[in-house]
Every structure is written in structure tokens, then in C-alpha cells.
Amino acid sequence: MATLDVVADRALRRAGAIRFHRRHRGEAAALLAAIEAERGPSDPATTRACDAWAGDVLGWRGYAPWLRVYAAVAGEFREGWIPDNYYGRVVLPAVQGPYGEVSKLKPLSRRLLQSDLIADVAYWVNGGLYDRDLRHLDRAGLASVLFAGSDRAVFKSDDSIQGAGVRVLHRSGFDPAELGGLPSGVFQSWVDQHPLLAGFTPGSVATMRVTTVVTDDGAASVRAAYLRFGRAADTHVRSASHVRVAVDTTTGRLADHGLTPRWTRVDAHPDSGAGFTGTTVPGFDGCVAAVLQLHRAMPFARCVGWDLAVDADERPVVLEWNAGHNDIKFSEATQGPCFADMGWERLWRPAARIPAPRRPGP
């Protein structure tokens, strides 16, 4: 007979799963409504195909809402898509385990990945200040480190997501005495971005998300990429306001249109008016080579979203790596299915690496 502690733990986990799926269902429903308001209602046959794939292949129709969103963006149903809530509750425990959580501790990134491509210059952790080689750094010397190449720098707190927890620091008015009010995190140098990208968003640095996987034979490969542009009022890219544009993983060429946070289409940046058609990301091949090398150096988390900037000399600058619930839904909708060869749709089954989900979800 299960003890009370075990019963309570199961109840808590089940309640957490219900909240998780409810949140995803609500987010997907809101996006689908916005997409359909722009493009018209979804084809009933396509909706039925989404529901059938979720139930018959993925084991639960509660995964259908994200499939419906993907289909509304793509204009058709495509076998092999991975719904975002299935990714979070089924795929990640199997392909990441606890190793994905390490990426949330940003001051560990440079030490783990052993790369000078990472923009880190200093760390503030548990009340201690350190340089990028983890040597003690006196507060009086912090400004000279942060602003060695620019009048701006960036601080990112641990476990910061979607642009939250990011602060742009300025040489004028910077006071190291205010460190005590900051959570643990990393200081990074400001990137003087490539002029082509600055033409879209001169006030904030455009970032590119490149998603890579490591297959069972140990090979690393790129599966998706997109550019994120901030808005005129933003000091940095924020998920609440950004514009995302898919990037061809072979050529580095931008798609003809991007998506707003509501997933409605734009063919140019809303503020600068710079169009996406015909644009190729500068230094794209170097970005791809960099993230593949880094993923081979840290293969334990099997799917990683790498955030990079491209500097004025077309060199990649790695801002962070995301191996927790890294975003796949935008890429699945605009470029997917991105992971159809990975066998992830079978992971929920009892014969796979993790148990089958229980209703109303895993």
C-alpha cells in the first residue's frame, strides 16, 4: 500500500500536469484565434487530421491544440510535428533529463562549453563577484571590465527567459554598489551588431535562435533557425513584443514574412520598415559551425536552442544556450516537422524510455 507521502506526491504531480496542459491549451487557443482572424477558419479536415495524429500516434488528444496552430500557420497538416506540451512532458524528460536544467545557471556556461565565443565578462553569484575566469573581482574594477569596448553592457539573471531578467547597463550612472540588489547571473559585453541587422533594429541587438540535436549515433545537426528582432521601444529582444522570422538552415536566407507575438504575419519590421525578403543572415555558416561544435562539446542535453548575435565583422557571439523547455513551436509551425526522424512520437509508449501518459495527460 502506498504511503501518504507517496499518494501526496502523486497528487501534486498530477495537479502540476493538469495546470501545465491547461496553460498550453489556453495559449494555443489564443494564437489559433488570432491566426484564423487574419487568414480565415481552419479547414475541418485539417483539424480532424490534427486530432487523429494526437490521439492515434501521440497517445492523447490533449496534444492536438498545438498541432492545430501549426497547421493554421503552414496551411496544411504535416505528419511528424511535435506539439509543445508533448515536447515538455514527454520528450524533454527522455532526451534531456536533469542535464537540461544546467543551462539555466548562466555563469556555468563558459566553464562547461570552454569557448571564447561566449559573451561573458563577469559573474555575480551568491554575493560574490568574479571575472570570466572565475577569479575574485573587486567591485571597484567592475566598470572597466564591463565597458572595455562599449558604453553599454548586459546583465542576465539565472533562469531568465523570454527577455525577462535582462538589464542593459550604461557606463554613465553605473554604480557597482547596486550589485547587492541583483540576483545571481552573468554580465556580458555589448555586441556591436552587423550593420545589416542594425538596419532592422538599431536600438537593440537582433538575436538568432539555432536549434540543434544530437542523434543516437552522436552526430550533431541543425534542425531550425529564426531571427528575433526587438521593437523600437525595447532595449533588448523581449518575447512579449519581438518579431520572429524563420531562417533557412541551409542558406541563411530569411523567410518572406515574420510573425508577431500573436503569430500574425508581417513582411517588414513594424518600426524600421526594413523588409525580410531577399535578406541573408551575415556570417550564417560561421554561426552554424559554432553551435555544432558547442553541442558536440556538451552532448548530454540532446536538443539545445542556441541564442547568438552576429557582430560587425560577421563573427558569431554566443549569448546563451537553452536546454530546458527551449522553444520549438515557432520552428515546428514555420519550418517543421523538424524532428520527424528522431522517433520522439514513440517516447510515450510503455516500450519506450518513459511510461505512457495517463489521462488527462502525462
Coordinates of C-alpha atoms in Angstrom, one line a residue:
M1 CA 0.0 0.0 0.0
A2 CA 1.3 3.4 -0.9
T3 CA 2.3 5.7 2.0
L4 CA 0.6 9.0 2.5
D5 CA 3.7 10.8 1.3
V6 CA 3.7 8.8 -2.0
V7 CA 0.0 9.5 -2.5
A8 CA 0.5 13.2 -1.8
D9 CA 3.4 13.3 -4.3
R10 CA 1.4 11.6 -7.0
A11 CA -1.4 14.1 -6.4
L12 CA 0.9 17.0 -6.6
R13 CA 2.5 15.8 -9.8
R14 CA -0.9 15.1 -11.4
A15 CA -2.1 18.6 -10.4
G16 CA 1.1 20.1 -11.9
A17 CA 0.5 18.2 -15.2
I18 CA -3.1 19.4 -15.3
R19 CA -2.0 23.0 -14.9
F20 CA 0.7 22.6 -17.5
H21 CA -1.6 21.3 -20.1
R22 CA -4.3 23.8 -19.3
R23 CA -1.8 26.7 -19.8
H24 CA -0.7 25.2 -23.1
R25 CA -4.3 24.7 -24.2
G26 CA -5.1 28.3 -23.4
E27 CA -2.0 29.7 -25.2
A28 CA -2.6 27.6 -28.3
A29 CA -6.3 28.6 -28.4
A30 CA -5.5 32.3 -28.2
L31 CA -2.9 32.0 -31.0
L32 CA -5.2 30.0 -33.2
A33 CA -8.0 32.6 -32.8
A34 CA -5.6 35.3 -33.9
I35 CA -4.3 33.4 -36.9
E36 CA -7.8 32.5 -38.0
A37 CA -9.0 36.1 -37.6
E38 CA -6.3 37.0 -40.1
R39 CA -6.4 34.1 -42.5
G40 CA -9.9 32.6 -42.1
P41 CA -11.1 29.5 -40.3
S42 CA -9.2 26.3 -40.4
D43 CA -10.2 23.5 -42.7
P44 CA -12.3 20.9 -40.8
A45 CA -10.4 18.1 -42.5
T46 CA -7.1 19.5 -41.3
T47 CA -8.4 19.9 -37.8
R48 CA -9.6 16.2 -37.8
A49 CA -6.1 15.2 -39.0
C50 CA -4.5 17.0 -36.1
D51 CA -6.9 15.4 -33.6
A52 CA -6.3 11.9 -35.1
W53 CA -2.5 12.3 -35.1
A54 CA -2.5 13.5 -31.4
G55 CA -4.7 10.6 -30.3
D56 CA -3.5 7.7 -32.5
V57 CA 0.2 8.5 -32.7
L58 CA 1.0 10.6 -29.6
G59 CA -1.5 8.8 -27.3
W60 CA -3.7 11.7 -26.2
R61 CA -5.9 14.2 -28.0
G62 CA -4.8 16.8 -25.5
Y63 CA -1.8 17.3 -27.7
A64 CA -4.0 18.5 -30.6
P65 CA -4.2 22.2 -29.8
W66 CA -0.6 23.0 -30.8
L67 CA -1.0 20.8 -33.9
R68 CA -3.9 22.9 -34.9
V69 CA -1.8 26.1 -34.5
Y70 CA 1.0 24.6 -36.6
A71 CA -1.5 23.6 -39.3
A72 CA -3.1 27.1 -39.4
V73 CA 0.4 28.6 -39.9
A74 CA 1.5 26.1 -42.5
G75 CA -1.8 25.9 -44.3
E76 CA -1.9 22.1 -44.1
F77 CA -1.3 19.2 -41.7
R78 CA 2.1 17.6 -41.6
E79 CA 2.9 14.2 -40.0
G80 CA 5.8 14.3 -37.6
W81 CA 5.1 17.6 -35.8
I82 CA 5.8 17.6 -32.1
P83 CA 3.3 19.6 -30.0
D84 CA 4.9 21.9 -27.5
N85 CA 3.2 20.3 -24.5
Y86 CA 4.2 16.8 -25.7
Y87 CA 7.7 18.1 -26.0
G88 CA 7.7 19.4 -22.4
R89 CA 6.1 16.5 -20.7
V90 CA 7.3 13.5 -22.8
V91 CA 10.3 14.4 -24.9
L92 CA 12.4 16.5 -22.5
P93 CA 12.4 14.0 -19.6
A94 CA 13.7 11.4 -22.1
V95 CA 16.3 13.4 -24.1
Q96 CA 17.5 15.9 -21.5
G97 CA 16.8 14.7 -18.0
P98 CA 18.3 17.0 -15.4
Y99 CA 21.2 18.0 -17.7
G100 CA 19.0 20.5 -19.5
E101 CA 18.5 22.4 -16.3
V102 CA 22.2 23.2 -16.1
S103 CA 21.7 25.8 -18.9
K104 CA 19.6 27.9 -16.5
L105 CA 22.7 28.6 -14.4
K106 CA 24.3 31.1 -16.8
P107 CA 27.6 31.6 -15.0
L108 CA 28.5 28.0 -15.7
S109 CA 28.1 28.2 -19.5
R110 CA 31.6 29.4 -20.4
R111 CA 33.3 26.9 -18.0
L112 CA 31.2 24.0 -19.3
L113 CA 31.4 24.8 -23.0
Q114 CA 35.0 26.0 -22.9
S115 CA 34.5 28.6 -25.7
D116 CA 35.7 32.2 -26.2
L117 CA 32.7 32.8 -28.4
I118 CA 30.5 33.3 -25.3
A119 CA 30.0 36.9 -24.5
D120 CA 30.5 36.5 -20.7
V121 CA 32.9 39.0 -19.0
A122 CA 32.0 38.7 -15.3
Y123 CA 29.7 36.9 -12.8
W124 CA 27.7 37.8 -9.8
V125 CA 26.9 34.6 -7.8
N126 CA 25.7 34.3 -4.2
G127 CA 27.1 37.6 -3.3
G128 CA 30.5 37.1 -4.9
L129 CA 31.9 38.9 -7.9
Y130 CA 34.1 37.1 -10.4
D131 CA 35.8 37.7 -13.7
R132 CA 35.2 35.3 -16.6
D133 CA 38.0 33.0 -15.4
L134 CA 36.2 32.8 -12.0
R135 CA 38.8 34.8 -10.2
H136 CA 37.6 37.2 -7.5
L137 CA 36.9 40.6 -8.9
D138 CA 36.9 43.8 -6.8
R139 CA 33.7 45.9 -7.3
A140 CA 35.8 49.0 -8.0
G141 CA 37.2 47.3 -11.1
L142 CA 33.9 46.0 -12.5
A143 CA 33.2 49.1 -14.6
S144 CA 36.5 48.8 -16.5
V145 CA 35.6 45.2 -17.3
L146 CA 32.1 45.8 -18.4
F147 CA 32.7 48.8 -20.5
A148 CA 36.0 47.9 -22.0
G149 CA 34.7 48.0 -25.6
S150 CA 31.3 49.8 -25.3
D151 CA 29.4 52.3 -23.2
R152 CA 26.8 49.5 -22.7
A153 CA 26.8 46.1 -21.2
V154 CA 24.2 43.5 -20.3
F155 CA 23.3 41.6 -17.1
K156 CA 21.2 38.4 -17.2
S157 CA 19.9 36.7 -14.1
D158 CA 19.9 32.9 -13.7
D159 CA 16.8 31.2 -15.1
S160 CA 15.8 34.3 -17.1
I161 CA 13.6 33.5 -20.0
Q162 CA 11.8 35.4 -22.8
G163 CA 13.8 38.6 -22.2
A164 CA 12.8 38.8 -18.5
G165 CA 15.7 39.2 -16.1
V166 CA 17.8 41.1 -18.6
R167 CA 19.1 44.6 -17.9
V168 CA 21.1 46.9 -20.2
L169 CA 23.7 48.7 -18.2
H170 CA 25.2 52.1 -19.2
R171 CA 28.7 53.4 -18.3
S172 CA 27.2 56.7 -17.3
G173 CA 25.5 56.3 -13.9
F174 CA 26.7 52.8 -13.3
D175 CA 27.1 52.1 -9.6
P176 CA 28.7 48.8 -8.5
A177 CA 27.3 49.4 -5.1
E178 CA 23.9 48.4 -6.5
L179 CA 25.1 44.8 -7.1
G180 CA 23.6 43.7 -3.8
G181 CA 20.1 44.2 -5.3
L182 CA 20.8 41.8 -8.2
P183 CA 20.2 38.0 -8.3
S184 CA 22.9 35.6 -9.3
G185 CA 23.7 35.9 -13.0
V186 CA 26.2 36.9 -15.7
F187 CA 27.5 40.2 -17.1
Q188 CA 28.1 40.2 -20.9
S189 CA 29.8 42.6 -23.2
W190 CA 27.6 44.6 -25.6
V191 CA 27.6 43.3 -29.2
D192 CA 28.2 45.8 -32.0
Q193 CA 25.9 44.0 -34.3
H194 CA 26.3 43.7 -38.1
P195 CA 25.0 46.8 -40.0
L196 CA 22.5 44.7 -42.0
L197 CA 20.9 43.6 -38.8
A198 CA 21.1 47.0 -37.2
G199 CA 19.1 48.2 -40.2
F200 CA 16.1 46.3 -38.8
T201 CA 16.5 47.2 -35.1
P202 CA 19.2 49.9 -34.4
G203 CA 18.2 50.2 -30.7
S204 CA 18.6 46.6 -29.7
V205 CA 20.7 43.7 -30.8
A206 CA 18.9 41.1 -33.0
T207 CA 19.4 37.6 -31.9
M208 CA 19.2 34.3 -33.8
R209 CA 17.9 31.1 -32.2
V210 CA 19.5 28.0 -33.8
T211 CA 18.2 24.6 -32.6
T212 CA 20.4 21.6 -32.8
V213 CA 20.0 18.0 -31.8
V214 CA 22.4 15.1 -31.1
T215 CA 21.2 11.8 -32.6
D216 CA 21.6 8.4 -31.1
D217 CA 24.8 7.9 -33.1
G218 CA 26.3 11.0 -31.6
A219 CA 26.0 13.3 -34.6
A220 CA 25.0 16.9 -34.1
S221 CA 22.8 18.6 -36.6
V222 CA 20.9 21.9 -37.1
R223 CA 17.1 21.5 -37.2
A224 CA 15.8 25.0 -37.2
A225 CA 16.7 28.7 -37.0
Y226 CA 15.0 32.0 -36.7
L227 CA 15.9 35.7 -36.1
R228 CA 14.4 37.7 -33.3
F229 CA 14.0 41.4 -33.7
G230 CA 13.2 43.8 -30.9
R231 CA 10.8 46.8 -31.2
A232 CA 11.8 50.4 -31.2
A233 CA 10.8 50.9 -27.5
D234 CA 12.9 47.9 -26.4
T235 CA 16.5 47.9 -25.2
H236 CA 16.7 44.2 -25.9
V237 CA 14.7 41.5 -27.5
R238 CA 11.6 40.6 -25.5
S239 CA 9.2 37.7 -26.2
A240 CA 6.2 40.0 -25.4
S241 CA 7.0 42.3 -28.3
H242 CA 9.5 40.7 -30.7
V243 CA 9.1 39.8 -34.3
R244 CA 10.4 36.4 -35.4
V245 CA 11.5 35.4 -38.9
A246 CA 12.3 31.9 -39.9
V247 CA 15.8 31.4 -41.4
D248 CA 16.6 28.7 -44.0
T249 CA 19.0 26.3 -42.3
T250 CA 20.9 25.7 -45.5
T251 CA 21.3 29.1 -47.0
G252 CA 20.7 31.5 -44.1
R253 CA 18.0 33.3 -46.1
L254 CA 15.1 34.9 -44.2
A255 CA 11.5 33.9 -44.9
D256 CA 9.4 36.4 -46.8
H257 CA 7.4 37.2 -43.7
G258 CA 7.7 37.1 -39.9
L259 CA 5.3 36.6 -37.1
T260 CA 4.3 38.9 -34.2
P261 CA 3.8 37.6 -30.7
R262 CA 0.2 36.9 -31.7
W263 CA 1.5 34.9 -34.7
T264 CA 0.0 37.3 -37.2
R265 CA 2.2 38.0 -40.3
V266 CA 4.3 40.9 -41.2
D267 CA 6.6 41.2 -44.3
A268 CA 8.7 44.0 -42.8
H269 CA 9.8 45.2 -39.4
P270 CA 6.9 47.2 -38.0
D271 CA 9.1 50.1 -36.8
S272 CA 12.0 50.4 -39.3
G273 CA 10.1 49.2 -42.3
A274 CA 13.0 47.0 -43.4
G275 CA 11.7 44.1 -45.5
F276 CA 12.7 40.5 -44.9
T277 CA 12.5 39.1 -48.5
G278 CA 15.9 38.6 -50.1
T279 CA 17.9 39.0 -46.8
T280 CA 20.5 36.6 -45.8
V281 CA 21.9 36.4 -42.3
P282 CA 25.5 37.7 -42.4
G283 CA 28.0 35.1 -41.2
F284 CA 25.4 32.3 -41.1
D285 CA 27.7 29.5 -41.9
G286 CA 30.0 30.6 -39.0
C287 CA 27.1 30.6 -36.7
V288 CA 26.1 27.0 -37.7
A289 CA 29.7 25.8 -37.3
A290 CA 29.9 27.4 -33.9
V291 CA 26.8 25.8 -32.4
L292 CA 27.5 22.4 -33.8
Q293 CA 31.0 22.5 -32.2
L294 CA 29.5 23.6 -28.9
H295 CA 26.8 20.9 -28.9
R296 CA 29.4 18.2 -29.6
A297 CA 31.3 19.6 -26.6
M298 CA 28.1 19.3 -24.4
P299 CA 26.1 16.4 -25.9
F300 CA 24.3 15.3 -22.7
A301 CA 21.3 17.5 -23.4
R302 CA 20.2 16.2 -26.7
C303 CA 18.2 19.2 -28.0
V304 CA 19.5 22.8 -27.5
G305 CA 18.4 26.2 -28.6
W306 CA 21.4 28.5 -29.0
D307 CA 21.0 32.3 -29.0
L308 CA 23.6 34.2 -30.9
A309 CA 24.3 37.6 -32.2
V310 CA 26.4 38.5 -35.3
D311 CA 28.9 41.2 -34.8
A312 CA 30.1 43.9 -37.3
D313 CA 32.8 41.5 -38.6
E314 CA 30.2 38.7 -39.2
R315 CA 31.5 36.7 -36.2
P316 CA 29.1 34.7 -34.1
V317 CA 28.7 35.7 -30.5
V318 CA 27.0 33.2 -28.2
L319 CA 24.7 34.8 -25.7
E320 CA 23.2 31.7 -24.1
W321 CA 22.2 28.1 -24.6
N322 CA 18.7 26.8 -23.7
A323 CA 18.4 23.1 -22.9
G324 CA 15.3 23.2 -20.7
H325 CA 12.0 23.8 -22.4
N326 CA 13.6 25.5 -25.3
D327 CA 11.2 26.9 -27.8
I328 CA 10.3 24.5 -30.7
K329 CA 6.7 25.6 -31.5
F330 CA 7.6 28.5 -33.8
S331 CA 10.1 26.4 -35.7
E332 CA 7.7 23.5 -36.0
A333 CA 5.0 25.8 -37.3
T334 CA 7.2 27.6 -39.8
Q335 CA 9.8 25.0 -40.8
G336 CA 8.7 21.7 -39.4
P337 CA 8.4 18.9 -38.9
C338 CA 12.0 19.5 -37.6
F339 CA 12.4 16.3 -35.7
A340 CA 10.5 13.7 -37.7
D341 CA 13.5 11.3 -37.8
M342 CA 14.1 11.3 -34.1
G343 CA 11.4 8.8 -33.1
W344 CA 10.1 11.2 -30.4
E345 CA 6.5 10.3 -31.2
R346 CA 7.1 6.9 -29.7
L347 CA 8.5 8.0 -26.4
W348 CA 5.2 7.9 -24.6
R349 CA 4.7 4.2 -25.2
P350 CA 5.4 1.7 -22.4
A351 CA 8.1 0.0 -24.5
A352 CA 9.9 3.3 -24.9
R353 CA 12.2 5.1 -22.3
I354 CA 9.4 6.6 -20.2
P355 CA 5.9 5.5 -19.2
A356 CA 2.8 6.1 -21.2
P357 CA 0.8 9.2 -20.2
R358 CA -2.2 9.0 -18.0
R359 CA -5.3 10.9 -18.8
P360 CA -5.7 13.9 -18.8
G361 CA -2.0 14.0 -19.8
P362 CA 1.3 12.7 -18.7

